Every structure is written in structure tokens, then in C-alpha cells.
Coordinates of C-alpha atoms in Angstrom, one line a residue:
M1 CA 0.3 0.3 -0.1
P2 CA 1.3 3.6 -1.4
P3 CA 2.5 5.8 1.7
S4 CA -0.5 8.5 2.5
R5 CA -0.5 12.1 2.2
L6 CA -0.4 12.5 5.3
D7 CA 2.2 10.4 5.6
R8 CA 4.2 12.3 2.3
V9 CA 3.4 15.7 4.0
L10 CA 5.2 14.2 7.2
R11 CA 8.1 13.5 5.5
I12 CA 9.2 17.0 5.4
F13 CA 10.5 16.9 8.7
T14 CA 11.4 13.4 9.5
D15 CA 11.2 10.0 7.4
V16 CA 7.7 8.8 7.8
R17 CA 6.9 5.3 6.6
Q18 CA 3.1 3.6 5.6
G19 CA 0.1 4.1 7.9
E20 CA 2.7 6.1 10.9
G21 CA 1.1 9.5 9.9
V22 CA -1.7 9.5 12.3
T23 CA -0.5 8.6 15.3
A24 CA 2.3 10.8 14.9
L25 CA 0.1 13.6 13.8
L26 CA -1.9 12.9 17.1
M27 CA 0.7 12.8 19.6
F28 CA 2.0 15.8 18.4
A29 CA -1.3 17.0 19.0
N30 CA -1.4 15.7 22.3
V31 CA 1.6 17.3 23.8
F32 CA 1.0 20.6 22.0
L33 CA -2.2 20.4 23.9
I34 CA -0.4 19.5 27.0
L35 CA 1.9 22.0 27.3
C36 CA 0.0 24.5 26.6
A37 CA -2.0 24.3 29.6
Y38 CA 0.7 23.9 31.2
Y39 CA 1.9 27.2 30.4
F40 CA -1.1 28.6 30.8
I41 CA -0.7 27.0 35.1
K42 CA 3.3 28.6 35.0
P43 CA 2.6 32.6 34.6
V44 CA -0.6 32.3 37.6
R45 CA 2.1 30.1 40.0
E46 CA 4.4 33.5 39.5
G47 CA 2.0 36.2 40.5
W48 CA 0.4 33.9 43.0
I49 CA 4.0 33.5 44.9
S50 CA 4.9 37.4 44.7
V51 CA 1.8 38.0 45.9
S52 CA 1.2 35.4 48.6
D53 CA 1.8 35.9 52.8
T54 CA 4.9 35.2 54.1
N55 CA 5.0 37.1 56.9
V56 CA 3.8 33.0 58.1
L57 CA 7.3 31.6 56.6
S58 CA 9.5 33.8 59.5
G59 CA 9.3 36.7 57.6
L60 CA 11.1 35.2 54.8
T61 CA 12.0 37.1 51.4
K62 CA 9.7 36.1 48.4
M63 CA 12.5 35.4 46.7
E64 CA 14.2 32.8 49.4
V65 CA 10.5 31.3 49.5
K66 CA 10.3 30.2 46.0
A67 CA 13.8 28.8 46.1
Y68 CA 13.1 26.7 49.9
S69 CA 9.7 25.2 47.8
S70 CA 12.0 23.3 45.5
F71 CA 13.6 21.7 48.1
C72 CA 10.1 20.9 49.5
Q73 CA 8.9 19.1 45.8
G74 CA 12.3 17.3 46.5
A75 CA 11.0 15.7 49.3
L76 CA 7.3 15.8 48.0
L77 CA 8.5 13.4 45.1
I78 CA 10.5 11.0 47.2
V79 CA 6.5 9.6 48.4
I80 CA 4.8 10.5 45.3
V81 CA 7.5 8.4 43.1
R82 CA 6.7 5.4 45.1
F83 CA 2.9 5.9 45.6
Y84 CA 2.7 6.1 41.3
S85 CA 4.5 3.2 40.9
R86 CA 2.4 1.1 43.0
L87 CA -0.4 2.4 40.6
V88 CA 1.6 1.7 37.4
D89 CA 1.5 -2.0 38.6
R90 CA -1.7 -2.0 39.6
V91 CA -3.7 -0.6 36.5
A92 CA -3.5 -0.8 32.5
R93 CA -2.1 2.5 31.1
A94 CA -4.9 3.8 29.5
R95 CA -6.4 3.7 32.6
L96 CA -3.0 5.4 34.7
M97 CA -2.9 8.4 32.4
L98 CA -7.0 8.9 33.0
V99 CA -6.3 9.2 37.4
S100 CA -3.4 10.6 36.6
T101 CA -5.0 13.2 34.2
V102 CA -8.2 13.6 35.8
F103 CA -7.2 14.0 39.2
A104 CA -4.7 16.7 38.0
M105 CA -8.1 18.4 36.2
S106 CA -9.5 18.3 39.5
N107 CA -7.2 19.8 41.1
L108 CA -6.7 23.2 39.1
V109 CA -10.8 23.7 39.9
I110 CA -9.7 23.7 44.0
F111 CA -6.5 26.4 43.4
W112 CA -8.9 28.3 41.2
F113 CA -11.5 28.8 44.0
L114 CA -8.5 29.8 46.4
Q115 CA -6.9 32.1 44.4
P116 CA -6.2 35.6 46.4
G117 CA -8.4 38.1 46.1
F118 CA -11.1 36.6 44.1
F119 CA -13.6 34.2 47.1
I120 CA -11.3 34.6 49.7
A121 CA -9.1 37.4 50.2
N122 CA -5.1 35.7 51.2
L123 CA -5.3 32.1 52.3
P124 CA -2.2 31.3 53.9
W125 CA 0.0 29.1 52.3
T126 CA -1.8 28.6 49.3
G127 CA 0.8 30.8 47.2
F128 CA 3.7 28.8 48.4
A129 CA 1.1 25.1 48.5
F130 CA 0.2 26.3 44.4
Y131 CA 3.9 26.7 43.4
L132 CA 4.5 23.2 44.8
W133 CA 1.7 22.2 43.1
V134 CA 2.3 23.4 40.0
G135 CA 6.6 22.5 40.0
I136 CA 5.5 18.4 40.4
F137 CA 2.2 19.0 37.9
G138 CA 4.9 20.0 35.3
V139 CA 7.0 16.7 35.9
F140 CA 4.8 13.8 36.0
I141 CA 2.2 14.7 33.3
V142 CA 4.6 16.1 30.9
A143 CA 7.0 12.6 32.1
Q144 CA 3.7 10.5 31.8
F145 CA 3.2 11.5 27.8
W146 CA 7.1 11.0 27.5
A147 CA 6.3 7.4 28.9
F148 CA 3.0 6.8 26.5
V149 CA 5.5 8.0 23.7
A150 CA 7.9 5.3 24.8
D151 CA 5.5 2.5 25.4
V152 CA 3.7 3.3 22.3
Y153 CA 7.0 3.3 20.1
N154 CA 10.3 1.1 19.7
N155 CA 13.6 1.9 19.0
D156 CA 13.3 2.3 14.9
N157 CA 10.0 4.3 15.1
G158 CA 10.7 6.0 18.0
N159 CA 13.8 7.8 16.7
R160 CA 11.9 8.7 13.4
L161 CA 9.4 10.2 14.5
I162 CA 9.7 11.4 18.1
P163 CA 11.2 14.3 17.1
I164 CA 7.6 15.2 15.4
V165 CA 6.3 14.9 18.6
A166 CA 8.8 16.7 20.3
V167 CA 8.5 20.1 18.3
G168 CA 4.9 20.0 19.2
A169 CA 5.6 20.0 23.1
T170 CA 7.8 23.3 21.8
A171 CA 5.2 24.8 19.7
G172 CA 2.6 23.7 22.9
A173 CA 4.8 25.7 24.5
A174 CA 5.0 29.0 22.7
F175 CA 1.4 29.2 22.1
G176 CA 0.0 28.7 25.3
S177 CA 2.5 31.9 26.9
A178 CA 1.4 33.7 24.0
I179 CA -2.1 33.1 24.5
T180 CA -1.5 34.2 29.0
S181 CA 0.3 37.2 28.1
H182 CA -2.4 39.0 25.4
L183 CA -5.0 37.7 27.2
V184 CA -3.8 39.1 30.7
S185 CA -1.9 41.8 29.0
S186 CA -5.1 43.1 27.3
G187 CA -7.3 43.2 30.3
I188 CA -9.8 40.5 28.4
V189 CA -9.7 37.8 30.4
S190 CA -8.0 37.9 33.8
S191 CA -5.3 35.8 35.8
Q192 CA -8.2 33.9 37.7
F193 CA -9.3 32.1 35.4
L194 CA -6.5 30.9 33.5
L195 CA -6.5 27.8 35.9
L196 CA -10.2 26.9 33.9
A197 CA -8.5 27.7 30.8
A198 CA -6.4 24.7 31.4
I199 CA -8.8 22.3 32.1
V200 CA -10.0 23.0 28.0
P201 CA -7.1 21.7 26.2
L202 CA -5.4 19.7 29.0
G203 CA -9.1 17.8 28.8
I204 CA -8.5 17.3 25.4
S205 CA -5.3 15.7 25.3
L206 CA -6.6 13.3 27.4
V207 CA -9.1 12.1 24.4
L208 CA -6.6 12.0 22.2
T209 CA -4.3 9.8 24.8
L210 CA -7.0 6.9 24.5
I211 CA -7.6 7.3 21.1
V212 CA -3.8 6.7 20.4
D213 CA -3.8 4.1 22.9
A214 CA -7.0 2.4 21.4
R215 CA -5.3 2.6 17.5
E216 CA -1.8 1.0 19.2
S217 CA -3.0 -1.5 21.1
N218 CA -5.0 -3.4 18.0
E219 CA -1.5 -3.1 16.4
P220 CA 0.0 -7.1 16.4
E221 CA 3.4 -5.8 17.8
A222 CA 1.8 -4.0 20.6
M223 CA -0.6 -6.9 21.6
L224 CA 2.3 -9.1 21.2
R225 CA 4.1 -6.8 24.1
H226 CA 0.8 -6.4 26.4
T227 CA -2.8 -5.0 26.2
A228 CA -4.0 -2.3 26.9
H229 CA -6.2 -3.7 29.0
A230 CA -4.1 -5.7 31.9
P231 CA -1.3 -4.0 34.2
L232 CA 1.5 -2.2 33.1
P233 CA 4.5 -4.7 33.0
R234 CA 6.2 -5.0 36.5
A235 CA 9.8 -4.6 36.1
N236 CA 12.6 -7.1 38.7
D237 CA 11.7 -5.9 42.0
E238 CA 15.1 -4.5 42.7
A239 CA 13.8 -1.7 40.3
H240 CA 10.8 -0.2 42.4
T241 CA 13.2 0.3 45.2
P242 CA 15.3 3.7 45.5
K243 CA 18.2 1.6 46.9
G244 CA 18.5 -0.7 43.8
A245 CA 18.2 2.4 41.3
I246 CA 21.1 4.7 43.5
A247 CA 23.0 1.6 43.7
L248 CA 23.2 1.0 39.8
I249 CA 24.2 4.7 39.2
L250 CA 27.3 4.8 42.0
G251 CA 28.2 2.0 40.8
S252 CA 28.4 3.7 37.2
R253 CA 31.1 5.4 36.5
Y254 CA 28.9 6.8 33.3
L255 CA 25.7 7.1 35.4
L256 CA 26.8 8.8 38.6
A257 CA 27.8 11.8 35.3
V258 CA 24.6 11.9 34.3
A259 CA 23.4 12.6 37.5
A260 CA 25.7 14.7 38.0
I261 CA 24.9 16.9 34.5
T262 CA 21.7 16.5 35.9
L263 CA 22.3 17.6 39.2
L264 CA 24.2 21.1 38.4
T265 CA 21.8 22.0 35.4
N266 CA 19.2 22.1 37.8
W267 CA 21.3 24.1 40.4
V268 CA 22.5 26.6 37.6
N269 CA 19.3 27.0 36.5
T270 CA 17.5 27.8 39.8
N271 CA 19.7 30.0 40.9
G272 CA 19.5 32.1 37.4
E273 CA 15.1 32.2 37.8
N274 CA 15.0 32.9 41.4
L275 CA 17.6 35.8 40.6
L276 CA 15.3 36.5 37.7
F277 CA 12.0 36.8 39.9
E278 CA 14.2 38.9 42.3
V279 CA 15.4 41.6 39.9
V280 CA 11.7 41.6 37.8
Q281 CA 9.7 42.5 41.2
D282 CA 12.6 44.8 42.3
S283 CA 11.8 46.7 38.9
L284 CA 7.8 45.9 39.6
A285 CA 8.0 47.6 42.6
R286 CA 9.9 51.0 41.1
Q287 CA 7.1 50.9 38.6
A288 CA 4.3 51.5 41.2
L289 CA 6.1 54.3 42.8
D290 CA 6.6 55.9 39.4
Q291 CA 2.6 55.4 39.0
G292 CA 1.5 56.6 42.2
V293 CA 0.3 53.6 42.9
A294 CA 0.1 53.5 46.9
R295 CA -2.8 51.7 48.6
P296 CA -2.5 47.8 49.8
D297 CA -4.8 46.1 48.0
E298 CA -3.6 48.7 44.3
V299 CA 0.4 47.0 45.0
L300 CA -0.9 43.7 45.2
Q301 CA -2.9 43.7 42.2
F302 CA -0.5 45.7 40.0
T303 CA 2.6 43.4 41.0
K304 CA 0.7 40.6 40.4
D305 CA -0.8 41.2 37.2
G306 CA 3.0 43.3 36.4
T307 CA 4.7 39.3 37.3
T308 CA 1.8 37.6 35.1
A309 CA 1.8 39.4 32.6
F310 CA 5.9 39.6 32.5
Y311 CA 6.2 36.2 32.9
G312 CA 3.6 34.9 30.1
S313 CA 6.0 37.4 27.3
F314 CA 9.0 36.3 28.7
Y315 CA 7.9 32.0 28.4
F316 CA 7.0 33.5 25.1
W317 CA 9.9 34.0 23.9
V318 CA 11.2 30.9 25.3
N319 CA 9.5 28.7 23.6
V320 CA 9.7 30.8 19.8
S321 CA 13.2 30.5 20.4
A322 CA 13.1 27.2 21.7
L323 CA 11.0 26.0 18.8
G324 CA 13.3 27.5 16.3
L325 CA 16.4 25.8 17.7
Q326 CA 14.3 22.4 17.9
S327 CA 13.0 22.4 14.3
L328 CA 15.9 23.7 12.6
L329 CA 19.3 23.5 14.7
A330 CA 18.6 20.9 16.6
S331 CA 18.5 17.2 14.1
R332 CA 21.7 18.9 12.5
L333 CA 24.1 20.0 15.1
L334 CA 23.3 16.3 16.3
K335 CA 23.8 14.8 12.6
Y336 CA 27.3 17.0 11.9
G337 CA 28.3 18.0 15.5
G338 CA 27.6 14.3 17.5
F339 CA 26.6 14.1 20.5
G340 CA 29.4 15.6 22.2
A341 CA 28.1 19.2 19.9
V342 CA 24.7 19.1 22.2
L343 CA 25.7 18.1 25.1
M344 CA 28.0 21.1 25.4
L345 CA 25.6 23.6 23.9
L346 CA 24.0 24.4 26.6
P347 CA 27.0 24.8 29.6
V348 CA 29.0 27.6 27.3
V349 CA 25.8 29.7 26.5
A350 CA 24.7 29.3 30.6
L351 CA 28.9 30.5 30.8
F352 CA 28.7 33.3 28.8
S353 CA 25.0 34.5 30.2
Y354 CA 25.9 34.1 33.6
S355 CA 29.4 36.1 33.1
V356 CA 26.8 39.1 31.4
M357 CA 24.7 39.2 34.2
A358 CA 27.3 38.7 36.5
L359 CA 28.6 42.6 35.4
V360 CA 25.2 44.2 34.7
P361 CA 22.4 43.1 36.3
V362 CA 19.9 44.4 34.8
L363 CA 16.3 43.2 34.6
A364 CA 16.8 43.7 30.3
V365 CA 20.6 42.0 30.0
V366 CA 19.1 38.9 32.2
K367 CA 16.1 38.9 30.7
F368 CA 17.4 38.6 27.1
M369 CA 20.6 36.0 29.1
K370 CA 18.0 34.2 30.7
I371 CA 16.0 33.7 27.3
A372 CA 19.1 32.3 25.6
E373 CA 19.8 29.7 28.3
N374 CA 16.3 28.5 28.8
S375 CA 15.3 28.1 25.1
T376 CA 18.7 26.3 24.4
D377 CA 17.9 24.4 27.3
Y378 CA 14.5 23.4 26.1
S379 CA 15.5 22.2 22.3
I380 CA 19.0 21.1 22.3
N381 CA 19.6 20.2 25.3
N382 CA 16.4 18.2 25.8
T383 CA 17.6 16.3 22.6
A384 CA 20.8 15.7 24.0
R385 CA 19.2 14.4 27.6
H386 CA 17.6 11.4 25.3
V387 CA 20.6 10.5 23.6
L388 CA 22.9 10.1 26.3
W389 CA 20.2 7.2 27.4
L390 CA 20.0 5.3 23.8
P391 CA 24.0 2.8 24.4
V392 CA 22.6 2.2 28.2
P393 CA 20.7 -1.4 28.4
S394 CA 17.2 -1.3 28.7
A395 CA 16.9 -2.4 32.1
D396 CA 19.3 0.2 33.3
K397 CA 17.2 3.1 31.8
Y398 CA 13.7 2.5 33.6
K399 CA 15.8 2.0 36.9
G400 CA 17.7 5.2 35.8
K401 CA 16.1 7.9 34.0
P402 CA 13.3 8.0 36.4
T403 CA 15.9 8.1 39.4
I404 CA 18.2 11.0 37.1
D405 CA 15.1 12.9 36.5
S406 CA 13.0 13.4 39.2
L407 CA 15.4 13.1 41.9
F408 CA 18.4 13.9 41.8
A409 CA 17.0 17.4 39.2
R410 CA 14.7 18.3 42.9
L411 CA 18.5 18.0 44.6
G412 CA 19.5 20.2 42.0
D413 CA 16.5 22.1 43.3
G414 CA 17.5 21.9 46.5
L415 CA 21.0 22.5 46.3
A416 CA 19.8 26.3 44.5
A417 CA 17.6 26.7 47.8
L418 CA 20.7 26.4 50.3
T419 CA 22.3 28.7 48.2
V420 CA 19.9 31.8 48.8
L421 CA 19.7 30.8 52.2
I422 CA 23.4 31.0 52.9
G423 CA 23.7 33.8 50.4
V424 CA 21.2 35.5 52.0
Q425 CA 21.3 34.6 55.9
A426 CA 25.6 34.2 56.1
L427 CA 27.2 35.6 53.4
A428 CA 24.4 38.9 52.5
L429 CA 25.8 38.2 49.0
S430 CA 25.0 41.2 46.6
R431 CA 22.9 40.5 43.2
A432 CA 25.9 40.4 41.5
G433 CA 27.6 37.5 44.0
F434 CA 24.8 35.1 42.8
F435 CA 25.6 35.6 39.6
S436 CA 28.9 35.3 39.8
F437 CA 29.0 31.9 42.1
T438 CA 26.7 30.5 39.2
V439 CA 29.7 31.4 36.7
A440 CA 31.9 29.3 38.8
L441 CA 29.2 26.7 38.9
V442 CA 29.2 26.5 35.2
V443 CA 32.4 25.8 34.7
V444 CA 32.2 23.0 37.0
W445 CA 29.4 21.4 34.3
I446 CA 31.4 21.9 31.2
G447 CA 34.2 19.6 33.0
V448 CA 31.8 17.1 34.7
A449 CA 29.4 17.4 30.9
L450 CA 33.8 16.5 28.9
V451 CA 33.8 13.5 31.3
V452 CA 29.6 12.2 30.1
V453 CA 30.7 12.8 26.2
R454 CA 34.1 10.9 27.3
E455 CA 32.3 7.3 29.1
H456 CA 29.3 7.4 26.2
T457 CA 32.0 7.6 23.5
K458 CA 33.5 4.5 25.4
L459 CA 30.4 3.0 25.3
I460 CA 29.0 3.5 21.9
G461 CA 32.5 1.4 21.2
R462 CA 31.8 -1.4 23.0
A463 CA 28.9 -1.5 22.1
D464 CA 29.9 -1.8 18.4
G465 CA 28.8 -4.8 16.7
L466 CA 25.8 -5.0 19.9
P467 CA 22.3 -4.1 20.4
P468 CA 22.4 -0.9 22.6
S469 CA 20.5 -3.0 24.9
E470 CA 23.5 -5.5 25.0
S471 CA 26.1 -3.1 26.1
T472 CA 26.8 -1.7 29.8
P473 CA 28.2 0.8 30.9
E474 CA 31.8 0.8 32.9
P475 CA 31.5 0.5 36.5
A476 CA 32.7 3.9 38.4
N477 CA 35.7 2.9 40.7

């Protein structure tokens, strides 16, 4: 049977074979909607935490509250991962996606009701709780989708079709942030209703997930692996224990370096996000003073709307830039520069960006440099994060990747919180001092990245002539 017109159109972007176009397009639309919903929610988080009553936290600054919440996310994730793992073992993948997504949608309704200045003036701790929830939502809903993609596709068609899906993720993030910025800044929709708006794309994405699951479960290869109506295959018991996963990582030089680079990437990025937030709040405070906004309730609303509008614009430019990089540069850089080029690009960009921010820590410069860093992270570095697992044995992927992507990433966020604690409370560092410390972290990051590139090259060399699943990372000394 010749390829359909859709298959031929999608071949502009990648190698799409007969019958693959419909599922690829459904996956594209699915992740587009998930990321669109996420970027409806994310700016609301920044606006909410900016007006939260932090007196309940012993007079800490909003920057400190925002940073410490990352550490709390890490602690909560340890509990959530264990509960989620039990759910994975007990239900079919369609029901797993249904339960978790509907639960997230119900949470959005609850937080919509609790927003400050809406039904309730300003309930203590709600901004902090919402900040934690958004961070966890961003990890699990997006990660759950990519797990679903990996379950539907095999190594051959996954390598060919995942680039199309990745473009859908970047496009959805850009579209969601653009709509958020426009609706809030124009006054068409109040920021309070963005949480309800996010339910719509999230619900449609769930429908698309169930359609894909029904389509692919009827394929012969999928039926050989498992059925959609049976619980997902259980890995060996060791993979379900933190000790087993951590022992695997500590026992492999390559996986240990991957864990270290994940930790450092998050540490550096979270430092930058905290500093950007502080610069934005200072700028809005000066704007309120210049415009004669003096009443406490007016200052509160001005700060919330200004923060939400700024981050809507910020995320839009991040995601538009990431979309361009993902569509035009990522595959070409990997093809012609190799794994080392895609892995090393982000730390090099970060080194330049934070060096400039340390010298000129003003809002326009910080915003531009953070757009450059984040867009590279969400495109080129995201490609590197997937590619580095290809030479690792399958069992090690299932043990190591979830642990590194959740626990070690949040450990990096926790170290960023510790940076704030020591820098603010003990050392009284200036803003330029925080940026300079981050530059030093990036130098360490570059060193670890070189180790990952070297170990990756060794793994590929040892795997020559062998299936990728039979190559084994070298033990750590």
C-alpha cells in the first residue's frame, strides 16, 4: 500500500513510513495541548507567589520562599514516586493516564477557588502550596506523556518519529505562553480564570491519549508486548526500590556523571530563575512608585498582574526561540557535530549568559540572557538528554532515568535553595555575587559534561557490533 498524503507531508520533517502519520500527528497534538495547558498555569504560579503572605514563613523574602519550595518538591516527589509506581503496577496504561490527568484537572478547580483576591482574600500558605503543585504537575504529566510515547513506539520508529512529537511540545509551550501574555496584558481575561482555561486543552489531550491507546493496542507488535487492558509489565523488584536504582547509578561511572550533570543543570537554572524573579519584583516595585500606585490592595493587584504578564511574555520568547532551535538546529547539530556538540552547547551558553549578568544585573539584560539559556535548554539540551540514554541497557534505563530525572533534578533545586539560605542569611551576597557564584558552578558543569561525552564515546565503542541493550556502562572506581 502506498503512503498516504499525510505520511508524505510529514516526510518534510522526518522519515515517516506508510501508516505512521496518523498516530504521529495525534501525538503531536497531544503534547501540544499538554504544554499549552502547562503554560496557562505556570505564569499564574509566579503571580500568586509574588503576592502571597510570606509572614507565615518567619519573614523570609519571596525569593527565599520560592527557592525553598524547590527543596520541598524534592521531598514530596520521593513519596509521590513510590505511590505512582504502585499505581503503574496495578492498572492498565489507559486507566493510569485517565486517573492521573483527571486528578490534576480536579486540583486546578480547587486552586482556582483558592486564588488570592477572588473568593478568599489571601489564604496563608496557598501560594506556597500552589507553587509546589505546579512543579510536581510539570514533572509528572509531561513525563507520563513521554513514557506513553516510549511505550507506543519501538526503537526504530521512535528514533524517526519522536522529533515530530518534540516539535509539538515546543510549539504548544510557545502558543500557551503567547495566549497567556495576550489575554492578561490586554485585559480580555483576568489572570484568575487561566486555571479553568487550562482544563480545556488538558481534557482534549486526555481524549487523544485514549484514541492513540485504542489504535496502537490493536497493532500486532503492541499485542505481543502487552494489552491495553492489562496492568503494565512489572520490572524486577530491585528496580522498584530506591536502593536498587541509586546503587546502579553510584556503581556506573557514566550514570554517575549523568546524575551529576542533571544536578548541576538544575542548580544553575534554578539559581537563574530565582535571581530573575527578584529582579522582576524590584522593577515592578519601582514602576508602582513611579505611577503613584500606593494603596496596599492596588499594589497587590499591580504586582500580581505585572508579574503574570512579564512571565507570560518571557515564556513566549523562550518557547518561540526553543521552537526555532528544535526545528532548525537540533537534528543538524546532532548529525554534523555529534553528541558532544549537543551536550556542550547549553553549558557554553550558560557560561556566557551568567558572566554578562554578573557584570550588568539589570532586568533587560537578565531577561535576554535567561531567554537564551532556557530556549537552548528546552531544545538542544533536551535532545541531548534523550540521546545520552541510547547506549544504556534497557533495564538500566527504567531504573536510572526516573531516579535521575526526578530525584537528582530536585536535589539540584534543593541546592539552589541552600545557595539562597547561605547567600542571603550568612554571607549577605549582592545580586552580582549570586551571578558570580553561578558562573563558578557552570565551570564545574562544563568539566562534568566533558566526562559524560568521554564515557558516552566509550559506551558507543564497546557497543559496536552489539545491540544497544547488550552494552553495559563501565563500573565506577
